[in-house]
Amino acid sequence: MKKTIFKYAGKAVLVLCCILSSVCRSDASTSVTFPDSWDVGQAFAIALSSHTPYEEPTVNWLGRTVSLDVEPGREGYVSYGLLGSYVRDVKPGVYPLDFEFIQDGEKFLVKCEVILKERKYQEEHLKVEDKMVTPPKSERDRIQKEARLTGAALKTMTVKRRWTTPPRRPVSGIFTSDYGFRRVYNGVPRGYHAGTDFRAPTGTPISAPFAGDVVLTGKYYYSGGSVFIDSGNGVVSAFFHMSRIDVKKGDRIAQGQVIGASGATGRVTGPHLHYALNLSGQYVDAAPLFETSITALLNAMQSEVVRP
Ligand SMILES: [Zn+2]
């Protein structure tokens, strides 16, 4: 894909150089790493790295500005991000991915593109109580209020990177329902499965896959006992159907810390843990991440020098 770097000079936009090739990678000063193409619904890694200090790195992806951290790296400084696309909302196609940062007192914009490829997810038929497919009118206000609360929690954007890879499994049980399943409740199609279900009898302790801060807890109509944890750079974990919640909003959580116990609250067919990973507003498939690292993910991406 073609990459262009623009340098802002006052209000004018000056094109510094046009098509960049990886030929000059060996004498790289500042480079970006991102996928050329990736599957819809799957998480990918991005990075910005440089020998020279830079500030305020962000990446724009699917309408959101993602704030990145700056850490010591092999090349001097590095910023990592985890991004993806929600299979319900994002169709296959070519999407812009723009890096921005300030270096040597100037603002840089690096325009990239990612091809999102179609991936077939399966269909799953479930039987639940009718009120969980078509909620009674009396519950609509409650459901709307809860949607606003959880929507705000998923918009959390903090700079400090608290997530590491691989994440720890929240419970030891096997996956019982995968991300991306087209869900049909009592014969009625109702969107896609936005998380991964783990086998977990009621009362199974749930531990945090990533370190982070609790941004929301509650007992909700569809998701039952719920906890949302922000791990920085738009990485937000959600845990649903819990029987017990041991944390509260504002609590600082270590990776592996127990945050509560699994249950069968909300719209469920039985006790389990629904774990959902949201990356800057996009629910992605968390399952492959439990088996990989940021290094392995980045090795599957391409790197481009943007400032030799
Ligand atoms: Zn689920």
CSV table of C-alpha atoms and ligand atoms in Angstrom, one decimal:
chain,number,residue,atom,x,y,z
A,1,MET,CA,0.0,0.0,0.0
A,2,LYS,CA,1.1,3.5,-0.6
A,3,LYS,CA,2.2,5.6,2.4
A,4,THR,CA,2.5,9.3,2.3
A,5,ILE,CA,3.9,11.5,5.0
A,6,PHE,CA,2.8,15.1,5.3
A,7,LYS,CA,4.5,17.8,7.3
A,8,TYR,CA,2.3,20.6,8.7
A,9,ALA,CA,3.9,24.0,8.2
A,10,GLY,CA,1.5,26.5,9.7
A,11,LYS,CA,-1.8,26.1,7.8
A,12,ALA,CA,-0.2,24.9,4.7
A,13,VAL,CA,0.3,21.2,4.1
A,14,LEU,CA,3.6,20.3,2.6
A,15,VAL,CA,4.3,16.9,1.1
A,16,LEU,CA,7.7,15.9,2.3
A,17,CYS,CA,8.1,12.7,0.4
A,18,CYS,CA,5.7,10.5,-1.4
A,19,ILE,CA,6.0,6.7,-1.9
A,20,LEU,CA,8.2,5.3,0.8
A,21,SER,CA,9.8,1.9,0.4
A,22,SER,CA,11.2,-0.4,3.0
A,23,VAL,CA,14.6,-0.3,1.2
A,24,CYS,CA,15.9,2.3,3.7
A,25,ARG,CA,14.8,0.3,6.7
A,26,SER,CA,18.4,-0.4,7.8
A,27,ASP,CA,19.1,3.3,8.5
A,28,ALA,CA,15.7,3.9,9.9
A,29,SER,CA,15.1,6.9,12.1
A,30,THR,CA,11.4,6.9,12.5
A,31,SER,CA,9.2,4.0,11.3
A,32,VAL,CA,5.6,2.8,11.6
A,33,THR,CA,4.4,-0.8,11.7
A,34,PHE,CA,0.9,-1.9,10.7
A,35,PRO,CA,-0.8,-4.7,8.7
A,36,ASP,CA,-1.1,-4.5,4.9
A,37,SER,CA,-4.3,-6.6,5.2
A,38,TRP,CA,-6.1,-8.3,8.1
A,39,ASP,CA,-9.3,-10.2,8.8
A,40,VAL,CA,-12.4,-8.4,9.9
A,41,GLY,CA,-13.0,-9.1,13.6
A,42,GLN,CA,-9.4,-9.9,14.4
A,43,ALA,CA,-7.0,-7.8,16.5
A,44,PHE,CA,-3.8,-6.5,15.1
A,45,ALA,CA,-0.8,-4.6,16.4
A,46,ILE,CA,0.6,-1.3,15.3
A,47,ALA,CA,3.8,0.5,16.4
A,48,LEU,CA,5.7,3.7,16.0
A,49,SER,CA,9.4,3.7,16.8
A,50,SER,CA,12.2,6.1,16.5
A,51,HIS,CA,15.8,6.8,17.5
A,52,THR,CA,14.7,10.4,18.2
A,53,PRO,CA,12.3,11.5,20.9
A,54,TYR,CA,8.7,12.3,19.8
A,55,GLU,CA,5.6,13.4,21.7
A,56,GLU,CA,1.8,12.9,21.6
A,57,PRO,CA,1.7,9.9,19.3
A,58,THR,CA,-1.8,9.0,18.1
A,59,VAL,CA,-3.3,6.8,15.5
A,60,ASN,CA,-6.7,7.4,13.8
A,61,TRP,CA,-8.6,4.3,13.0
A,62,LEU,CA,-12.3,3.8,12.1
A,63,GLY,CA,-13.3,7.2,13.3
A,64,ARG,CA,-11.4,7.2,16.7
A,65,THR,CA,-8.2,8.9,17.8
A,66,VAL,CA,-6.2,6.4,19.8
A,67,SER,CA,-3.7,7.9,22.3
A,68,LEU,CA,-0.4,6.0,22.4
A,69,ASP,CA,2.2,5.8,25.1
A,70,VAL,CA,6.0,6.5,24.5
A,71,GLU,CA,8.3,3.8,26.0
A,72,PRO,CA,12.0,3.0,25.8
A,73,GLY,CA,12.6,0.7,22.9
A,74,ARG,CA,15.2,-1.1,20.9
A,75,GLU,CA,15.5,1.8,18.5
A,76,GLY,CA,15.3,4.4,21.3
A,77,TYR,CA,11.6,5.0,21.7
A,78,VAL,CA,8.5,3.0,20.8
A,79,SER,CA,4.7,3.2,21.0
A,80,TYR,CA,2.5,0.1,20.8
A,81,GLY,CA,-1.2,-0.1,19.9
A,82,LEU,CA,-3.8,-2.9,19.6
A,83,LEU,CA,-6.5,-2.3,17.0
A,84,GLY,CA,-9.2,-4.2,15.2
A,85,SER,CA,-12.7,-4.1,13.7
A,86,TYR,CA,-16.1,-5.3,15.0
A,87,VAL,CA,-17.6,-7.8,12.6
A,88,ARG,CA,-21.1,-6.4,13.1
A,89,ASP,CA,-20.2,-2.8,12.1
A,90,VAL,CA,-17.2,-3.0,9.7
A,91,LYS,CA,-17.5,-4.4,6.2
A,92,PRO,CA,-14.5,-5.7,4.3
A,93,GLY,CA,-12.7,-2.9,2.4
A,94,VAL,CA,-9.8,-0.5,2.4
A,95,TYR,CA,-9.6,1.8,5.5
A,96,PRO,CA,-7.2,4.7,6.4
A,97,LEU,CA,-4.9,4.3,9.3
A,98,ASP,CA,-3.2,7.6,10.2
A,99,PHE,CA,-0.3,8.1,12.6
A,100,GLU,CA,0.4,11.5,14.1
A,101,PHE,CA,3.2,12.7,16.3
A,102,ILE,CA,5.3,15.7,17.1
A,103,GLN,CA,9.1,15.4,16.5
A,104,ASP,CA,11.8,18.1,16.3
A,105,GLY,CA,9.1,20.6,17.1
A,106,GLU,CA,7.0,19.7,14.1
A,107,LYS,CA,3.8,17.8,13.6
A,108,PHE,CA,3.8,14.8,11.3
A,109,LEU,CA,1.0,12.9,9.7
A,110,VAL,CA,1.7,9.5,8.2
A,111,LYS,CA,-1.2,8.2,6.1
A,112,CYS,CA,-1.5,4.4,5.7
A,113,GLU,CA,-4.1,2.0,4.5
A,114,VAL,CA,-5.2,-1.4,5.8
A,115,ILE,CA,-7.2,-3.9,3.7
A,116,LEU,CA,-9.8,-5.6,5.9
A,117,LYS,CA,-10.6,-9.0,4.5
A,118,GLU,CA,-13.8,-10.9,5.0
A,119,ARG,CA,-13.8,-13.8,7.4
A,120,LYS,CA,-16.7,-16.2,7.7
A,121,TYR,CA,-18.0,-16.6,11.3
A,122,GLN,CA,-20.6,-19.3,12.1
A,123,GLU,CA,-24.2,-19.1,13.1
A,124,GLU,CA,-25.5,-20.2,16.4
A,125,HIS,CA,-29.1,-20.9,17.5
A,126,LEU,CA,-29.9,-20.3,21.2
A,127,LYS,CA,-33.0,-20.7,23.3
A,128,VAL,CA,-33.6,-18.1,25.9
A,129,GLU,CA,-36.6,-16.6,27.8
A,130,ASP,CA,-38.8,-14.7,25.3
A,131,LYS,CA,-38.4,-11.5,27.4
A,132,MET,CA,-34.7,-11.6,26.6
A,133,VAL,CA,-35.4,-11.5,22.8
A,134,THR,CA,-38.1,-8.9,22.9
A,135,PRO,CA,-37.8,-7.0,26.2
A,136,PRO,CA,-41.0,-5.8,27.9
A,137,LYS,CA,-41.8,-2.0,27.4
A,138,SER,CA,-41.3,-1.5,31.1
A,139,GLU,CA,-37.6,-2.4,30.7
A,140,ARG,CA,-36.8,-0.2,27.7
A,141,ASP,CA,-35.8,2.9,29.7
A,142,ARG,CA,-33.5,0.8,31.8
A,143,ILE,CA,-31.9,-0.9,28.7
A,144,GLN,CA,-31.3,2.5,27.0
A,145,LYS,CA,-29.7,3.9,30.2
A,146,GLU,CA,-27.5,0.9,30.5
A,147,ALA,CA,-26.5,1.1,26.8
A,148,ARG,CA,-25.4,4.8,27.4
A,149,LEU,CA,-23.3,3.8,30.5
A,150,THR,CA,-21.6,0.9,28.8
A,151,GLY,CA,-21.1,2.9,25.6
A,152,ALA,CA,-19.3,5.6,27.6
A,153,ALA,CA,-17.1,3.0,29.3
A,154,LEU,CA,-16.0,1.7,26.0
A,155,LYS,CA,-15.0,5.2,24.9
A,156,THR,CA,-12.4,5.4,27.6
A,157,MET,CA,-9.1,6.5,26.2
A,158,THR,CA,-6.0,6.8,28.5
A,159,VAL,CA,-2.4,7.2,27.4
A,160,LYS,CA,-0.5,4.9,29.8
A,161,ARG,CA,-0.1,1.4,28.4
A,162,ARG,CA,-1.2,-1.1,31.1
A,163,TRP,CA,-1.9,-4.0,28.7
A,164,THR,CA,0.7,-6.6,28.0
A,165,THR,CA,0.6,-9.7,25.8
A,166,PRO,CA,-0.3,-12.4,26.0
A,167,PRO,CA,-3.3,-11.6,28.2
A,168,ARG,CA,-3.9,-14.0,31.1
A,169,ARG,CA,-7.0,-16.3,30.6
A,170,PRO,CA,-9.7,-14.9,32.9
A,171,VAL,CA,-10.8,-18.5,33.9
A,172,SER,CA,-9.2,-21.9,33.1
A,173,GLY,CA,-12.3,-23.3,31.3
A,174,ILE,CA,-12.5,-24.0,27.6
A,175,PHE,CA,-14.1,-21.7,25.0
A,176,THR,CA,-17.8,-22.7,24.6
A,177,SER,CA,-18.8,-20.0,22.1
A,178,ASP,CA,-16.5,-18.1,19.8
A,179,TYR,CA,-16.5,-14.5,18.8
A,180,GLY,CA,-18.3,-13.6,15.6
A,181,PHE,CA,-21.1,-16.2,15.8
A,182,ARG,CA,-24.2,-14.9,14.2
A,183,ARG,CA,-26.6,-15.3,17.1
A,184,VAL,CA,-30.2,-16.4,16.5
A,185,TYR,CA,-32.3,-16.2,19.7
A,186,ASN,CA,-35.5,-18.3,19.6
A,187,GLY,CA,-35.3,-18.2,15.8
A,188,VAL,CA,-34.8,-14.4,15.7
A,189,PRO,CA,-31.5,-13.1,14.4
A,190,ARG,CA,-30.0,-10.7,16.9
A,191,GLY,CA,-26.6,-9.5,15.8
A,192,TYR,CA,-23.2,-11.1,16.4
A,193,HIS,CA,-21.5,-12.6,19.4
A,194,ALA,CA,-19.2,-9.8,20.5
A,195,GLY,CA,-17.1,-11.8,22.9
A,196,THR,CA,-15.7,-15.2,23.8
A,197,ASP,CA,-17.6,-17.5,26.2
A,198,PHE,CA,-15.6,-19.6,28.7
A,199,ARG,CA,-17.0,-22.6,30.5
A,200,ALA,CA,-17.2,-21.5,34.1
A,201,PRO,CA,-19.7,-22.9,36.7
A,202,THR,CA,-21.3,-20.2,38.9
A,203,GLY,CA,-18.8,-19.0,41.5
A,204,THR,CA,-15.6,-19.5,39.4
A,205,PRO,CA,-13.1,-16.8,40.3
A,206,ILE,CA,-12.5,-14.4,37.3
A,207,SER,CA,-9.0,-12.9,37.0
A,208,ALA,CA,-8.1,-9.8,35.0
A,209,PRO,CA,-6.4,-10.7,31.6
A,210,PHE,CA,-4.7,-7.2,31.6
A,211,ALA,CA,-3.8,-4.7,34.3
A,212,GLY,CA,-5.9,-1.6,34.3
A,213,ASP,CA,-8.5,0.6,36.0
A,214,VAL,CA,-12.1,-0.3,36.7
A,215,VAL,CA,-14.2,2.2,34.7
A,216,LEU,CA,-17.7,0.7,35.3
A,217,THR,CA,-19.5,-2.0,37.2
A,218,GLY,CA,-23.2,-2.8,37.4
A,219,LYS,CA,-26.1,-5.3,37.1
A,220,TYR,CA,-27.6,-4.9,33.6
A,221,TYR,CA,-30.6,-6.3,31.8
A,222,TYR,CA,-28.7,-8.2,29.0
A,223,SER,CA,-25.2,-8.6,30.4
A,224,GLY,CA,-26.1,-9.2,34.1
A,225,GLY,CA,-23.3,-8.6,36.6
A,226,SER,CA,-20.7,-6.7,34.6
A,227,VAL,CA,-17.3,-5.2,35.0
A,228,PHE,CA,-15.4,-2.9,32.5
A,229,ILE,CA,-11.6,-2.4,32.8
A,230,ASP,CA,-9.5,0.1,30.9
A,231,SER,CA,-5.9,-1.0,30.2
A,232,GLY,CA,-4.9,2.1,28.2
A,233,ASN,CA,-4.7,3.1,24.5
A,234,GLY,CA,-8.4,2.2,24.0
A,235,VAL,CA,-8.0,-1.4,25.3
A,236,VAL,CA,-11.1,-2.1,27.4
A,237,SER,CA,-12.1,-5.5,28.8
A,238,ALA,CA,-15.7,-6.4,29.6
A,239,PHE,CA,-16.9,-9.3,31.8
A,240,PHE,CA,-20.6,-10.3,31.7
A,241,HIS,CA,-23.1,-12.5,33.6
A,242,MET,CA,-21.1,-12.4,36.8
A,243,SER,CA,-22.6,-13.7,40.1
A,244,ARG,CA,-20.3,-11.6,42.2
A,245,ILE,CA,-18.4,-8.4,41.7
A,246,ASP,CA,-15.4,-7.8,43.9
A,247,VAL,CA,-14.2,-4.4,42.5
A,248,LYS,CA,-15.6,-0.9,42.1
A,249,LYS,CA,-15.2,2.0,39.7
A,250,GLY,CA,-11.7,3.6,40.1
A,251,ASP,CA,-10.0,0.5,41.5
A,252,ARG,CA,-6.5,-0.2,40.1
A,253,ILE,CA,-6.3,-3.8,39.0
A,254,ALA,CA,-3.1,-5.9,38.6
A,255,GLN,CA,-2.9,-8.5,35.8
A,256,GLY,CA,-4.3,-11.8,37.2
A,257,GLN,CA,-6.2,-10.1,40.1
A,258,VAL,CA,-9.6,-11.7,40.9
A,259,ILE,CA,-12.3,-9.2,40.1
A,260,GLY,CA,-15.4,-11.4,40.9
A,261,ALA,CA,-17.0,-14.7,40.0
A,262,SER,CA,-18.8,-16.1,37.0
A,263,GLY,CA,-22.6,-16.7,37.0
A,264,ALA,CA,-25.7,-16.9,34.9
A,265,THR,CA,-27.1,-13.3,35.3
A,266,GLY,CA,-28.6,-11.4,32.3
A,267,ARG,CA,-29.4,-13.0,28.9
A,268,VAL,CA,-27.8,-16.5,29.3
A,269,THR,CA,-28.6,-20.1,28.6
A,270,GLY,CA,-26.5,-21.2,31.6
A,271,PRO,CA,-23.6,-20.2,33.8
A,272,HIS,CA,-20.5,-19.1,31.9
A,273,LEU,CA,-18.1,-16.1,31.5
A,274,HIS,CA,-18.6,-13.8,28.6
A,275,TYR,CA,-15.3,-12.0,28.1
A,276,ALA,CA,-15.2,-9.2,25.5
A,277,LEU,CA,-12.2,-7.3,24.3
A,278,ASN,CA,-13.0,-3.8,22.9
A,279,LEU,CA,-10.2,-1.9,21.1
A,280,SER,CA,-11.1,1.7,20.6
A,281,GLY,CA,-14.8,1.1,20.2
A,282,GLN,CA,-14.4,-2.2,18.2
A,283,TYR,CA,-15.3,-5.5,19.7
A,284,VAL,CA,-12.7,-8.0,18.5
A,285,ASP,CA,-11.9,-11.7,18.8
A,286,ALA,CA,-9.9,-12.0,22.0
A,287,ALA,CA,-9.2,-15.8,21.7
A,288,PRO,CA,-6.1,-15.7,19.4
A,289,LEU,CA,-4.5,-13.2,21.7
A,290,PHE,CA,-4.2,-15.6,24.5
A,291,GLU,CA,-1.8,-17.6,22.4
A,292,THR,CA,0.4,-14.8,21.1
A,293,SER,CA,2.6,-11.8,22.0
A,294,ILE,CA,2.9,-8.2,20.8
A,295,THR,CA,6.3,-9.2,19.3
A,296,ALA,CA,4.8,-12.1,17.3
A,297,LEU,CA,1.9,-9.9,16.2
A,298,LEU,CA,4.2,-7.1,15.1
A,299,ASN,CA,6.4,-9.6,13.2
A,300,ALA,CA,3.3,-10.4,11.1
A,301,MET,CA,3.0,-6.7,10.1
A,302,GLN,CA,4.9,-4.6,7.8
A,303,SER,CA,7.3,-1.8,8.8
A,304,GLU,CA,7.8,1.4,6.8
A,305,VAL,CA,10.4,4.1,7.4
A,306,VAL,CA,8.7,7.5,7.5
A,307,ARG,CA,11.6,9.7,8.4
A,308,PRO,CA,15.0,8.4,7.2
B,1,ZN,ZN,-21.0,-14.5,25.3
